[in-house]
mmCIF file of C-alpha atoms and ligand atoms in Angstrom:
data_model
loop_
_atom_site.group_PDB
_atom_site.id
_atom_site.type_symbol
_atom_site.label_atom_id
_atom_site.label_comp_id
_atom_site.label_asym_id
_atom_site.label_seq_id
_atom_site.Cartn_x
_atom_site.Cartn_y
_atom_site.Cartn_z
ATOM 1 C CA MET T 1493 0.000 0.000 0.000
ATOM 2 C CA GLU T 1494 1.528 3.291 -1.153
ATOM 3 C CA ALA T 1495 2.033 5.853 1.620
ATOM 4 C CA VAL T 1496 0.359 9.239 1.155
ATOM 5 C CA ARG T 1497 2.920 11.985 0.378
ATOM 6 C CA ASP T 1498 3.048 15.647 1.394
ATOM 7 C CA VAL T 1499 3.918 18.805 -0.584
ATOM 8 C CA LEU T 1500 7.653 17.971 -0.229
ATOM 9 C CA ASN T 1501 6.983 14.400 -1.407
ATOM 10 C CA ARG T 1502 7.608 13.004 2.092
ATOM 11 C CA PRO T 1503 5.723 9.732 2.766
ATOM 12 C CA LEU T 1504 3.736 9.345 6.011
ATOM 13 C CA ARG T 1505 5.551 6.568 7.931
ATOM 14 C CA ASP T 1506 5.980 7.291 11.601
ATOM 15 C CA LEU T 1507 3.366 8.194 14.195
ATOM 16 C CA ARG T 1508 4.362 9.546 17.598
ATOM 17 C CA ILE T 1509 1.635 9.253 20.188
ATOM 18 C CA SER T 1510 1.717 11.268 23.393
ATOM 19 C CA LEU T 1511 -0.228 9.079 25.819
ATOM 20 C CA THR T 1512 -0.333 11.688 28.607
ATOM 21 C CA ASP T 1513 0.849 15.247 29.253
ATOM 22 C CA ARG T 1514 1.781 14.302 32.809
ATOM 23 C CA CYS T 1515 5.208 13.264 34.017
ATOM 24 C CA ASN T 1516 6.882 12.243 37.262
ATOM 25 C CA PHE T 1517 10.019 14.215 36.329
ATOM 26 C CA ARG T 1518 10.483 17.959 35.759
ATOM 27 C CA CYS T 1519 13.332 18.049 33.243
ATOM 28 C CA ARG T 1520 14.407 21.658 32.844
ATOM 29 C CA TYR T 1521 14.497 21.534 29.003
ATOM 30 C CA CYS T 1522 10.955 20.160 28.849
ATOM 31 C CA MET T 1523 8.913 20.803 32.014
ATOM 32 C CA PRO T 1524 10.716 23.356 34.203
ATOM 33 C CA ARG T 1525 9.289 22.833 37.686
ATOM 34 C CA GLU T 1526 8.874 26.547 38.324
ATOM 35 C CA ILE T 1527 6.184 26.518 35.575
ATOM 36 C CA PHE T 1528 4.850 22.972 35.882
ATOM 37 C CA GLY T 1529 4.358 23.142 39.646
ATOM 38 C CA PRO T 1530 1.719 21.600 41.953
ATOM 39 C CA GLY T 1531 -1.029 23.942 40.643
ATOM 40 C CA TYR T 1532 -0.426 23.280 36.953
ATOM 41 C CA ALA T 1533 -3.616 22.336 35.128
ATOM 42 C CA PHE T 1534 -2.887 19.159 33.183
ATOM 43 C CA LEU T 1535 -5.423 17.727 30.720
ATOM 44 C CA PRO T 1536 -8.582 16.423 32.432
ATOM 45 C CA ALA T 1537 -9.120 12.644 32.089
ATOM 46 C CA GLU T 1538 -12.174 12.963 29.863
ATOM 47 C CA GLU T 1539 -10.110 14.921 27.330
ATOM 48 C CA ILE T 1540 -7.522 12.150 26.993
ATOM 49 C CA LEU T 1541 -7.929 9.689 24.106
ATOM 50 C CA THR T 1542 -9.017 6.243 25.229
ATOM 51 C CA ALA T 1543 -7.096 3.109 24.251
ATOM 52 C CA GLU T 1544 -9.878 2.261 21.757
ATOM 53 C CA GLU T 1545 -9.657 5.714 20.144
ATOM 54 C CA ILE T 1546 -5.866 5.428 19.876
ATOM 55 C CA LEU T 1547 -6.043 1.971 18.278
ATOM 56 C CA ARG T 1548 -8.783 3.087 15.860
ATOM 57 C CA THR T 1549 -6.684 6.098 14.847
ATOM 58 C CA VAL T 1550 -3.585 3.959 14.246
ATOM 59 C CA GLY T 1551 -5.655 1.532 12.153
ATOM 60 C CA ILE T 1552 -6.879 4.384 9.951
ATOM 61 C CA LEU T 1553 -3.398 5.899 9.625
ATOM 62 C CA GLN T 1554 -1.960 2.523 8.636
ATOM 63 C CA ASP T 1555 -4.098 2.768 5.500
ATOM 64 C CA LEU T 1556 -2.273 6.030 4.751
ATOM 65 C CA GLY T 1557 1.215 4.606 5.266
ATOM 66 C CA VAL T 1558 2.025 4.475 8.992
ATOM 67 C CA ARG T 1559 4.379 1.567 9.726
ATOM 68 C CA LYS T 1560 5.977 2.587 13.012
ATOM 69 C CA VAL T 1561 4.476 3.914 16.231
ATOM 70 C CA ARG T 1562 6.431 5.562 19.061
ATOM 71 C CA LEU T 1563 4.712 5.957 22.441
ATOM 72 C CA THR T 1564 5.739 9.098 24.326
ATOM 73 C CA GLY T 1565 4.336 11.658 26.737
ATOM 74 C CA GLY T 1566 4.929 13.247 29.346
ATOM 75 C CA GLU T 1567 5.811 9.870 30.790
ATOM 76 C CA PRO T 1568 3.890 7.147 28.871
ATOM 77 C CA LEU T 1569 4.324 4.508 31.596
ATOM 78 C CA LEU T 1570 2.092 6.620 33.837
ATOM 79 C CA ARG T 1571 -0.860 5.406 31.711
ATOM 80 C CA ARG T 1572 -2.545 2.624 33.684
ATOM 81 C CA ASP T 1573 -3.723 0.969 30.431
ATOM 82 C CA ILE T 1574 -0.247 1.050 28.813
ATOM 83 C CA LEU T 1575 -0.160 -2.782 28.478
ATOM 84 C CA THR T 1576 -3.609 -2.805 26.848
ATOM 85 C CA ILE T 1577 -2.459 -0.141 24.362
ATOM 86 C CA VAL T 1578 0.771 -2.002 23.505
ATOM 87 C CA GLU T 1579 -1.095 -5.321 23.138
ATOM 88 C CA GLY T 1580 -3.673 -3.669 20.870
ATOM 89 C CA LEU T 1581 -0.953 -2.096 18.717
ATOM 90 C CA SER T 1582 0.879 -5.424 18.461
ATOM 91 C CA LYS T 1583 -2.181 -6.926 16.746
ATOM 92 C CA LEU T 1584 -2.132 -4.296 13.966
ATOM 93 C CA GLY T 1585 0.894 -5.670 12.104
ATOM 94 C CA LEU T 1586 3.102 -2.613 12.493
ATOM 95 C CA ASP T 1587 6.828 -2.865 11.701
ATOM 96 C CA GLU T 1588 7.762 -1.384 15.073
ATOM 97 C CA ILE T 1589 6.280 -0.283 18.380
ATOM 98 C CA ALA T 1590 8.773 1.832 20.309
ATOM 99 C CA LEU T 1591 8.513 3.741 23.577
ATOM 100 C CA THR T 1592 10.407 6.675 25.086
ATOM 101 C CA THR T 1593 10.548 6.796 28.893
ATOM 102 C CA ASN T 1594 12.451 8.319 31.806
ATOM 103 C CA GLY T 1595 12.804 4.757 33.137
ATOM 104 C CA ALA T 1596 11.314 5.283 36.596
ATOM 105 C CA LEU T 1597 8.523 2.710 36.068
ATOM 106 C CA LEU T 1598 10.406 0.508 33.593
ATOM 107 C CA PRO T 1599 11.852 -2.136 35.969
ATOM 108 C CA ARG T 1600 8.293 -3.068 37.006
ATOM 109 C CA LEU T 1601 6.889 -3.133 33.452
ATOM 110 C CA ALA T 1602 9.726 -4.155 31.107
ATOM 111 C CA THR T 1603 8.933 -7.879 30.907
ATOM 112 C CA ALA T 1604 5.181 -7.355 30.501
ATOM 113 C CA LEU T 1605 5.735 -4.673 27.813
ATOM 114 C CA LYS T 1606 7.945 -7.087 25.875
ATOM 115 C CA GLU T 1607 5.378 -9.886 26.221
ATOM 116 C CA LYS T 1608 2.604 -7.583 24.986
ATOM 117 C CA GLY T 1609 4.597 -6.794 21.853
ATOM 118 C CA LEU T 1610 6.764 -3.741 22.505
ATOM 119 C CA THR T 1611 9.702 -3.793 20.051
ATOM 120 C CA ARG T 1612 12.156 -1.499 21.779
ATOM 121 C CA VAL T 1613 12.626 1.265 24.294
ATOM 122 C CA THR T 1614 14.477 4.562 24.509
ATOM 123 C CA VAL T 1615 15.468 5.796 27.970
ATOM 124 C CA SER T 1616 16.393 9.414 28.761
ATOM 125 C CA LEU T 1617 19.625 9.952 30.710
ATOM 126 C CA ASP T 1618 21.275 13.364 30.405
ATOM 127 C CA ALA T 1619 24.264 12.816 32.713
ATOM 128 C CA LEU T 1620 26.097 10.065 34.580
ATOM 129 C CA ASP T 1621 26.893 12.054 37.738
ATOM 130 C CA ASP T 1622 24.084 12.384 40.242
ATOM 131 C CA GLU T 1623 24.641 16.058 40.991
ATOM 132 C CA THR T 1624 24.045 17.099 37.378
ATOM 133 C CA PHE T 1625 21.321 14.554 36.582
ATOM 134 C CA ARG T 1626 19.294 15.329 39.706
ATOM 135 C CA LYS T 1627 19.407 19.012 38.818
ATOM 136 C CA ILE T 1628 18.342 18.387 35.206
ATOM 137 C CA ASN T 1629 15.438 16.022 36.031
ATOM 138 C CA GLY T 1630 14.110 18.461 38.609
ATOM 139 C CA VAL T 1631 12.998 15.765 41.068
ATOM 140 C CA GLY T 1632 16.349 14.573 42.393
ATOM 141 C CA TYR T 1633 16.025 11.178 40.652
ATOM 142 C CA PRO T 1634 19.278 9.179 40.916
ATOM 143 C CA VAL T 1635 21.335 7.955 37.961
ATOM 144 C CA LYS T 1636 21.655 4.507 39.533
ATOM 145 C CA LYS T 1637 17.936 3.833 39.154
ATOM 146 C CA VAL T 1638 17.926 4.795 35.466
ATOM 147 C CA LEU T 1639 20.887 2.477 34.857
ATOM 148 C CA GLU T 1640 18.935 -0.296 36.598
ATOM 149 C CA ALA T 1641 15.971 0.456 34.311
ATOM 150 C CA ILE T 1642 18.211 0.124 31.240
ATOM 151 C CA GLU T 1643 19.435 -3.243 32.546
ATOM 152 C CA ALA T 1644 15.835 -4.310 33.229
ATOM 153 C CA ALA T 1645 14.860 -3.457 29.631
ATOM 154 C CA ASP T 1646 17.898 -5.342 28.319
ATOM 155 C CA GLY T 1647 17.069 -8.296 30.569
ATOM 156 C CA ALA T 1648 13.514 -8.325 29.222
ATOM 157 C CA GLY T 1649 14.846 -8.541 25.659
ATOM 158 C CA LEU T 1650 14.080 -4.927 24.710
ATOM 159 C CA ARG T 1651 17.501 -4.457 23.139
ATOM 160 C CA PRO T 1652 19.454 -2.602 22.027
ATOM 161 C CA VAL T 1653 18.268 0.100 24.406
ATOM 162 C CA LYS T 1654 18.693 3.595 23.042
ATOM 163 C CA ILE T 1655 19.690 6.300 25.515
ATOM 164 C CA ASN T 1656 18.688 9.899 24.792
ATOM 165 C CA ALA T 1657 20.869 12.672 26.217
ATOM 166 C CA VAL T 1658 19.973 16.334 25.608
ATOM 167 C CA ILE T 1659 23.188 18.385 25.828
ATOM 168 C CA GLN T 1660 22.971 21.985 27.055
ATOM 169 C CA ARG T 1661 25.935 24.357 27.123
ATOM 170 C CA GLY T 1662 27.048 25.129 30.654
ATOM 171 C CA VAL T 1663 24.888 22.320 32.043
ATOM 172 C CA ASN T 1664 26.097 18.871 30.946
ATOM 173 C CA GLU T 1665 28.803 19.024 28.262
ATOM 174 C CA HIS T 1666 30.982 16.978 30.632
ATOM 175 C CA ALA T 1667 28.429 14.183 30.390
ATOM 176 C CA ILE T 1668 29.262 13.600 26.713
ATOM 177 C CA LEU T 1669 32.438 11.599 27.423
ATOM 178 C CA ASP T 1670 30.968 10.106 30.618
ATOM 179 C CA LEU T 1671 27.971 8.648 28.780
ATOM 180 C CA ALA T 1672 29.917 7.642 25.677
ATOM 181 C CA GLY T 1673 32.532 5.898 27.851
ATOM 182 C CA TYR T 1674 29.996 4.114 30.057
ATOM 183 C CA PHE T 1675 28.072 2.554 27.167
ATOM 184 C CA ARG T 1676 31.089 1.593 25.017
ATOM 185 C CA HIS T 1677 31.400 -2.179 24.746
ATOM 186 C CA THR T 1678 27.633 -2.566 25.363
ATOM 187 C CA PRO T 1679 24.868 -3.119 22.786
ATOM 188 C CA HIS T 1680 23.188 0.091 23.905
ATOM 189 C CA ILE T 1681 23.294 3.236 21.750
ATOM 190 C CA VAL T 1682 23.629 6.733 23.207
ATOM 191 C CA ARG T 1683 22.007 9.439 21.073
ATOM 192 C CA PHE T 1684 23.225 12.925 21.830
ATOM 193 C CA ILE T 1685 20.483 15.459 21.081
ATOM 194 C CA GLU T 1686 20.950 19.159 20.345
ATOM 195 C CA TYR T 1687 18.942 21.274 22.779
ATOM 196 C CA MET T 1688 15.810 22.478 20.972
ATOM 197 C CA ASP T 1689 13.406 25.417 21.250
ATOM 198 C CA VAL T 1690 10.340 23.197 21.611
ATOM 199 C CA GLY T 1691 7.401 25.031 23.201
ATOM 200 C CA THR T 1692 8.010 28.387 24.852
ATOM 201 C CA THR T 1693 8.799 27.637 28.522
ATOM 202 C CA ASN T 1694 12.318 26.176 28.581
ATOM 203 C CA GLY T 1695 14.097 29.534 28.101
ATOM 204 C CA TRP T 1696 15.948 28.261 25.012
ATOM 205 C CA LYS T 1697 18.709 30.426 23.562
ATOM 206 C CA PRO T 1698 20.817 29.560 20.475
ATOM 207 C CA GLU T 1699 24.033 30.034 22.448
ATOM 208 C CA ASP T 1700 22.945 27.223 24.801
ATOM 209 C CA VAL T 1701 23.103 24.716 21.942
ATOM 210 C CA VAL T 1702 26.127 22.387 21.810
ATOM 211 C CA SER T 1703 26.226 21.447 18.147
ATOM 212 C CA ALA T 1704 26.407 17.876 16.885
ATOM 213 C CA ARG T 1705 29.718 18.851 15.258
ATOM 214 C CA GLU T 1706 31.141 19.841 18.682
ATOM 215 C CA ILE T 1707 29.804 16.644 20.301
ATOM 216 C CA PHE T 1708 31.324 14.582 17.489
ATOM 217 C CA GLU T 1709 34.719 16.261 17.920
ATOM 218 C CA ILE T 1710 34.724 15.764 21.704
ATOM 219 C CA ILE T 1711 34.112 12.009 21.325
ATOM 220 C CA HIS T 1712 36.217 11.545 18.156
ATOM 221 C CA GLN T 1713 39.285 13.057 19.841
ATOM 222 C CA ARG T 1714 38.959 10.470 22.625
ATOM 223 C CA TRP T 1715 37.591 7.467 20.671
ATOM 224 C CA PRO T 1716 37.803 7.794 16.857
ATOM 225 C CA LEU T 1717 34.479 7.454 15.089
ATOM 226 C CA GLU T 1718 33.398 6.628 11.548
ATOM 227 C CA PRO T 1719 29.990 7.190 9.907
ATOM 228 C CA LEU T 1720 27.365 4.473 9.482
ATOM 229 C CA PRO T 1721 24.550 4.534 6.901
ATOM 230 C CA PRO T 1722 20.986 5.266 8.088
ATOM 231 C CA ARG T 1723 18.959 2.149 8.924
ATOM 232 C CA ARG T 1724 15.927 3.516 7.056
ATOM 233 C CA PRO T 1725 14.692 6.662 5.336
ATOM 234 C CA GLY T 1726 13.762 9.508 7.688
ATOM 235 C CA GLU T 1727 15.923 8.273 10.578
ATOM 236 C CA VAL T 1728 16.583 11.331 12.778
ATOM 237 C CA ALA T 1729 19.918 10.249 14.265
ATOM 238 C CA ARG T 1730 23.159 10.349 12.309
ATOM 239 C CA ARG T 1731 24.876 7.074 13.168
ATOM 240 C CA PHE T 1732 28.579 6.592 13.962
ATOM 241 C CA ARG T 1733 30.576 3.573 15.121
ATOM 242 C CA TYR T 1734 33.760 3.499 17.143
ATOM 243 C CA ARG T 1735 36.659 2.556 14.899
ATOM 244 C CA ASP T 1736 37.838 0.146 17.580
ATOM 245 C CA GLY T 1737 34.510 -1.752 17.367
ATOM 246 C CA ALA T 1738 33.279 -0.706 20.817
ATOM 247 C CA GLY T 1739 29.786 0.139 19.634
ATOM 248 C CA GLU T 1740 27.706 2.914 18.146
ATOM 249 C CA ILE T 1741 26.419 6.399 18.956
ATOM 250 C CA GLY T 1742 23.847 8.722 17.373
ATOM 251 C CA LEU T 1743 23.768 12.497 16.915
ATOM 252 C CA ILE T 1744 20.416 14.298 16.535
ATOM 253 C CA ALA T 1745 21.146 17.710 15.051
ATOM 254 C CA SER T 1746 17.711 19.326 14.661
ATOM 255 C CA VAL T 1747 19.108 22.840 15.152
ATOM 256 C CA THR T 1748 22.403 22.893 13.237
ATOM 257 C CA GLN T 1749 21.778 20.195 10.578
ATOM 258 C CA PRO T 1750 17.967 20.130 10.054
ATOM 259 C CA PHE T 1751 16.521 16.891 8.677
ATOM 260 C CA CYS T 1752 13.105 18.210 7.640
ATOM 261 C CA ARG T 1753 13.519 16.981 4.048
ATOM 262 C CA GLY T 1754 13.222 13.387 5.239
ATOM 263 C CA CYS T 1755 10.683 14.013 7.993
ATOM 264 C CA ASN T 1756 7.922 11.406 7.769
ATOM 265 C CA ARG T 1757 6.558 11.940 11.296
ATOM 266 C CA LEU T 1758 3.053 12.776 12.407
ATOM 267 C CA ARG T 1759 2.291 13.505 16.064
ATOM 268 C CA LEU T 1760 -0.853 12.732 18.045
ATOM 269 C CA SER T 1761 -1.279 14.594 21.328
ATOM 270 C CA ALA T 1762 -2.865 12.966 24.367
ATOM 271 C CA ASP T 1763 -6.062 14.971 23.797
ATOM 272 C CA GLY T 1764 -6.405 13.935 20.150
ATOM 273 C CA GLN T 1765 -4.813 16.781 18.189
ATOM 274 C CA LEU T 1766 -2.696 15.846 15.155
ATOM 275 C CA PHE T 1767 0.455 17.920 14.621
ATOM 276 C CA LEU T 1768 2.369 17.915 11.328
ATOM 277 C CA CYS T 1769 5.568 19.228 12.965
ATOM 278 C CA LEU T 1770 7.153 19.318 16.434
ATOM 279 C CA PHE T 1771 7.162 23.107 16.135
ATOM 280 C CA ALA T 1772 3.663 23.536 14.699
ATOM 281 C CA SER T 1773 1.543 26.061 16.603
ATOM 282 C CA LYS T 1774 -1.809 24.451 15.773
ATOM 283 C CA GLY T 1775 -3.100 20.877 15.606
ATOM 284 C CA PHE T 1776 -5.868 19.155 13.651
ATOM 285 C CA PRO T 1777 -8.855 18.337 15.924
ATOM 286 C CA LEU T 1778 -9.054 14.567 15.334
ATOM 287 C CA LYS T 1779 -10.814 13.804 18.642
ATOM 288 C CA SER T 1780 -13.930 15.723 17.669
ATOM 289 C CA LEU T 1781 -14.169 13.600 14.508
ATOM 290 C CA LEU T 1782 -13.689 10.416 16.542
ATOM 291 C CA ARG T 1783 -16.312 11.393 19.107
ATOM 292 C CA LYS T 1784 -18.969 12.911 16.886
ATOM 293 C CA GLY T 1785 -19.503 9.691 14.905
ATOM 294 C CA ALA T 1786 -17.492 10.257 11.745
ATOM 295 C CA SER T 1787 -16.853 7.022 9.825
ATOM 296 C CA ASP T 1788 -13.389 5.572 9.287
ATOM 297 C CA ASP T 1789 -13.659 6.499 5.595
ATOM 298 C CA GLU T 1790 -14.509 10.121 6.420
ATOM 299 C CA ILE T 1791 -11.627 10.349 8.902
ATOM 300 C CA ARG T 1792 -9.195 8.657 6.520
ATOM 301 C CA GLU T 1793 -9.991 11.113 3.733
ATOM 302 C CA ALA T 1794 -9.680 14.076 6.101
ATOM 303 C CA LEU T 1795 -6.255 12.844 7.261
ATOM 304 C CA ARG T 1796 -5.151 12.107 3.704
ATOM 305 C CA ARG T 1797 -5.908 15.723 2.771
ATOM 306 C CA LEU T 1798 -4.190 16.949 5.948
ATOM 307 C CA TRP T 1799 -0.927 15.178 5.141
ATOM 308 C CA GLN T 1800 -1.054 15.971 1.418
ATOM 309 C CA ALA T 1801 -1.184 19.694 2.273
ATOM 310 C CA ARG T 1802 1.746 19.460 4.702
ATOM 311 C CA ASP T 1803 4.775 21.671 3.944
ATOM 312 C CA ASP T 1804 6.250 22.041 7.439
ATOM 313 C CA ARG T 1805 10.047 22.395 7.790
ATOM 314 C CA TYR T 1806 10.466 24.579 10.825
ATOM 315 C CA SER T 1807 14.057 23.625 11.602
ATOM 316 C CA GLU T 1808 15.177 24.711 8.144
ATOM 317 C CA LEU T 1809 13.397 28.045 8.545
ATOM 318 C CA ARG T 1810 13.934 28.540 12.290
ATOM 319 C CA SER T 1811 15.697 31.907 12.019
ATOM 320 C CA LEU T 1812 13.050 33.252 9.638
ATOM 321 C CA MET T 1813 10.054 32.049 11.645
ATOM 322 C CA PRO T 1814 8.026 34.624 13.609
ATOM 323 C CA LYS T 1815 7.897 34.131 17.382
ATOM 324 C CA MET T 1816 4.648 32.332 18.194
ATOM 325 C CA THR T 1817 3.063 30.312 20.949
ATOM 326 C CA ARG T 1818 3.708 26.631 20.412
ATOM 327 C CA PRO T 1819 2.625 23.517 22.297
ATOM 328 C CA GLU T 1820 5.044 22.204 24.891
ATOM 329 C CA MET T 1821 7.211 19.091 24.520
ATOM 330 C CA HIS T 1822 5.434 17.240 27.369
ATOM 331 C CA TYR T 1823 2.112 17.770 25.537
ATOM 332 C CA LEU T 1824 3.394 16.865 22.048
ATOM 333 C CA GLY T 1825 5.677 14.088 23.072
ATOM 334 C CA GLY T 1826 8.923 15.082 21.353
HETATM 335 S S1 SF4 S 234 11.189 20.615 12.424
HETATM 336 FE FE1 SF4 S 234 9.219 19.713 11.878
HETATM 337 S S2 SF4 S 234 9.419 19.135 9.735
HETATM 338 FE FE2 SF4 S 234 11.469 19.472 10.523
HETATM 339 S S3 SF4 S 234 12.178 17.471 11.180
HETATM 340 FE FE3 SF4 S 234 11.285 18.448 12.982
HETATM 341 S S4 SF4 S 234 9.148 17.782 13.008
HETATM 342 FE FE4 SF4 S 234 9.957 17.348 10.957
#
């Protein structure tokens, strides 16, 4: 079945689903605790898509080309019906069901997630020293527990585990060699991510970005690297292997080396809005279609037209784009 293509001839392939806007961490580049404090009004339960609505939506989008689903949030493992959602997705014949998590609930769920059909997991870990990591995650969560979560995922057969590290200048550059060194000679892959201006609450400034080129040089000087080809079209990380065979890393350079030309990602927020870009200011109100009795055919045609009209490439045009209010990372799911 031919995937629907947008204005830039990009096929719809990947769907990222934010299962909740809530999280048990307060990472400063995503949910700074001074803004997302005790009184913050998260989405009310009745506004959140049900497991049935999510599975119906994925089924319809499969007819338009979706082959891979990534479950995100907030923290997706906070969803009590996470196993039901994963099991339902595993019956749809997708190529991949992936999940991004902070790891706090992973040791308890890893085996069951694997049994229900989860393909693989990405765990966020922005530093290897407690002092820095506790400051970044905003809740004093220890590194040791995240490392245990990575081992639990590996033990459950969710391997290789990918580790996401967002690098901010003046915050955790020192973690680059720490993390690279720790995961050398393991099957796990650290992906170093350029700090992005997602949403409008993380106080992003261009000078706070440590470029992928800088990160590459820091590691390459210590452990020489060589490029690897992408595993599939639209892959966001640039892959490199250690020349000495000690494993692989990834660099995600959304700011300095935009990859919009290959972007085949659609995003579904927890309250049923479809976003054509991580930096889009407005979403398509899918939930109202789902809940007011539209047929699958009607929804499919509406989503086909939505994608066909897509011309988003924010990262390429970042410096030219007017300042505007945009949804937050914890709502959109990264
Ligand atoms: S900025 Fe938007 S279009 Fe570009 S890669 Fe990111 S999500 Fe895709």
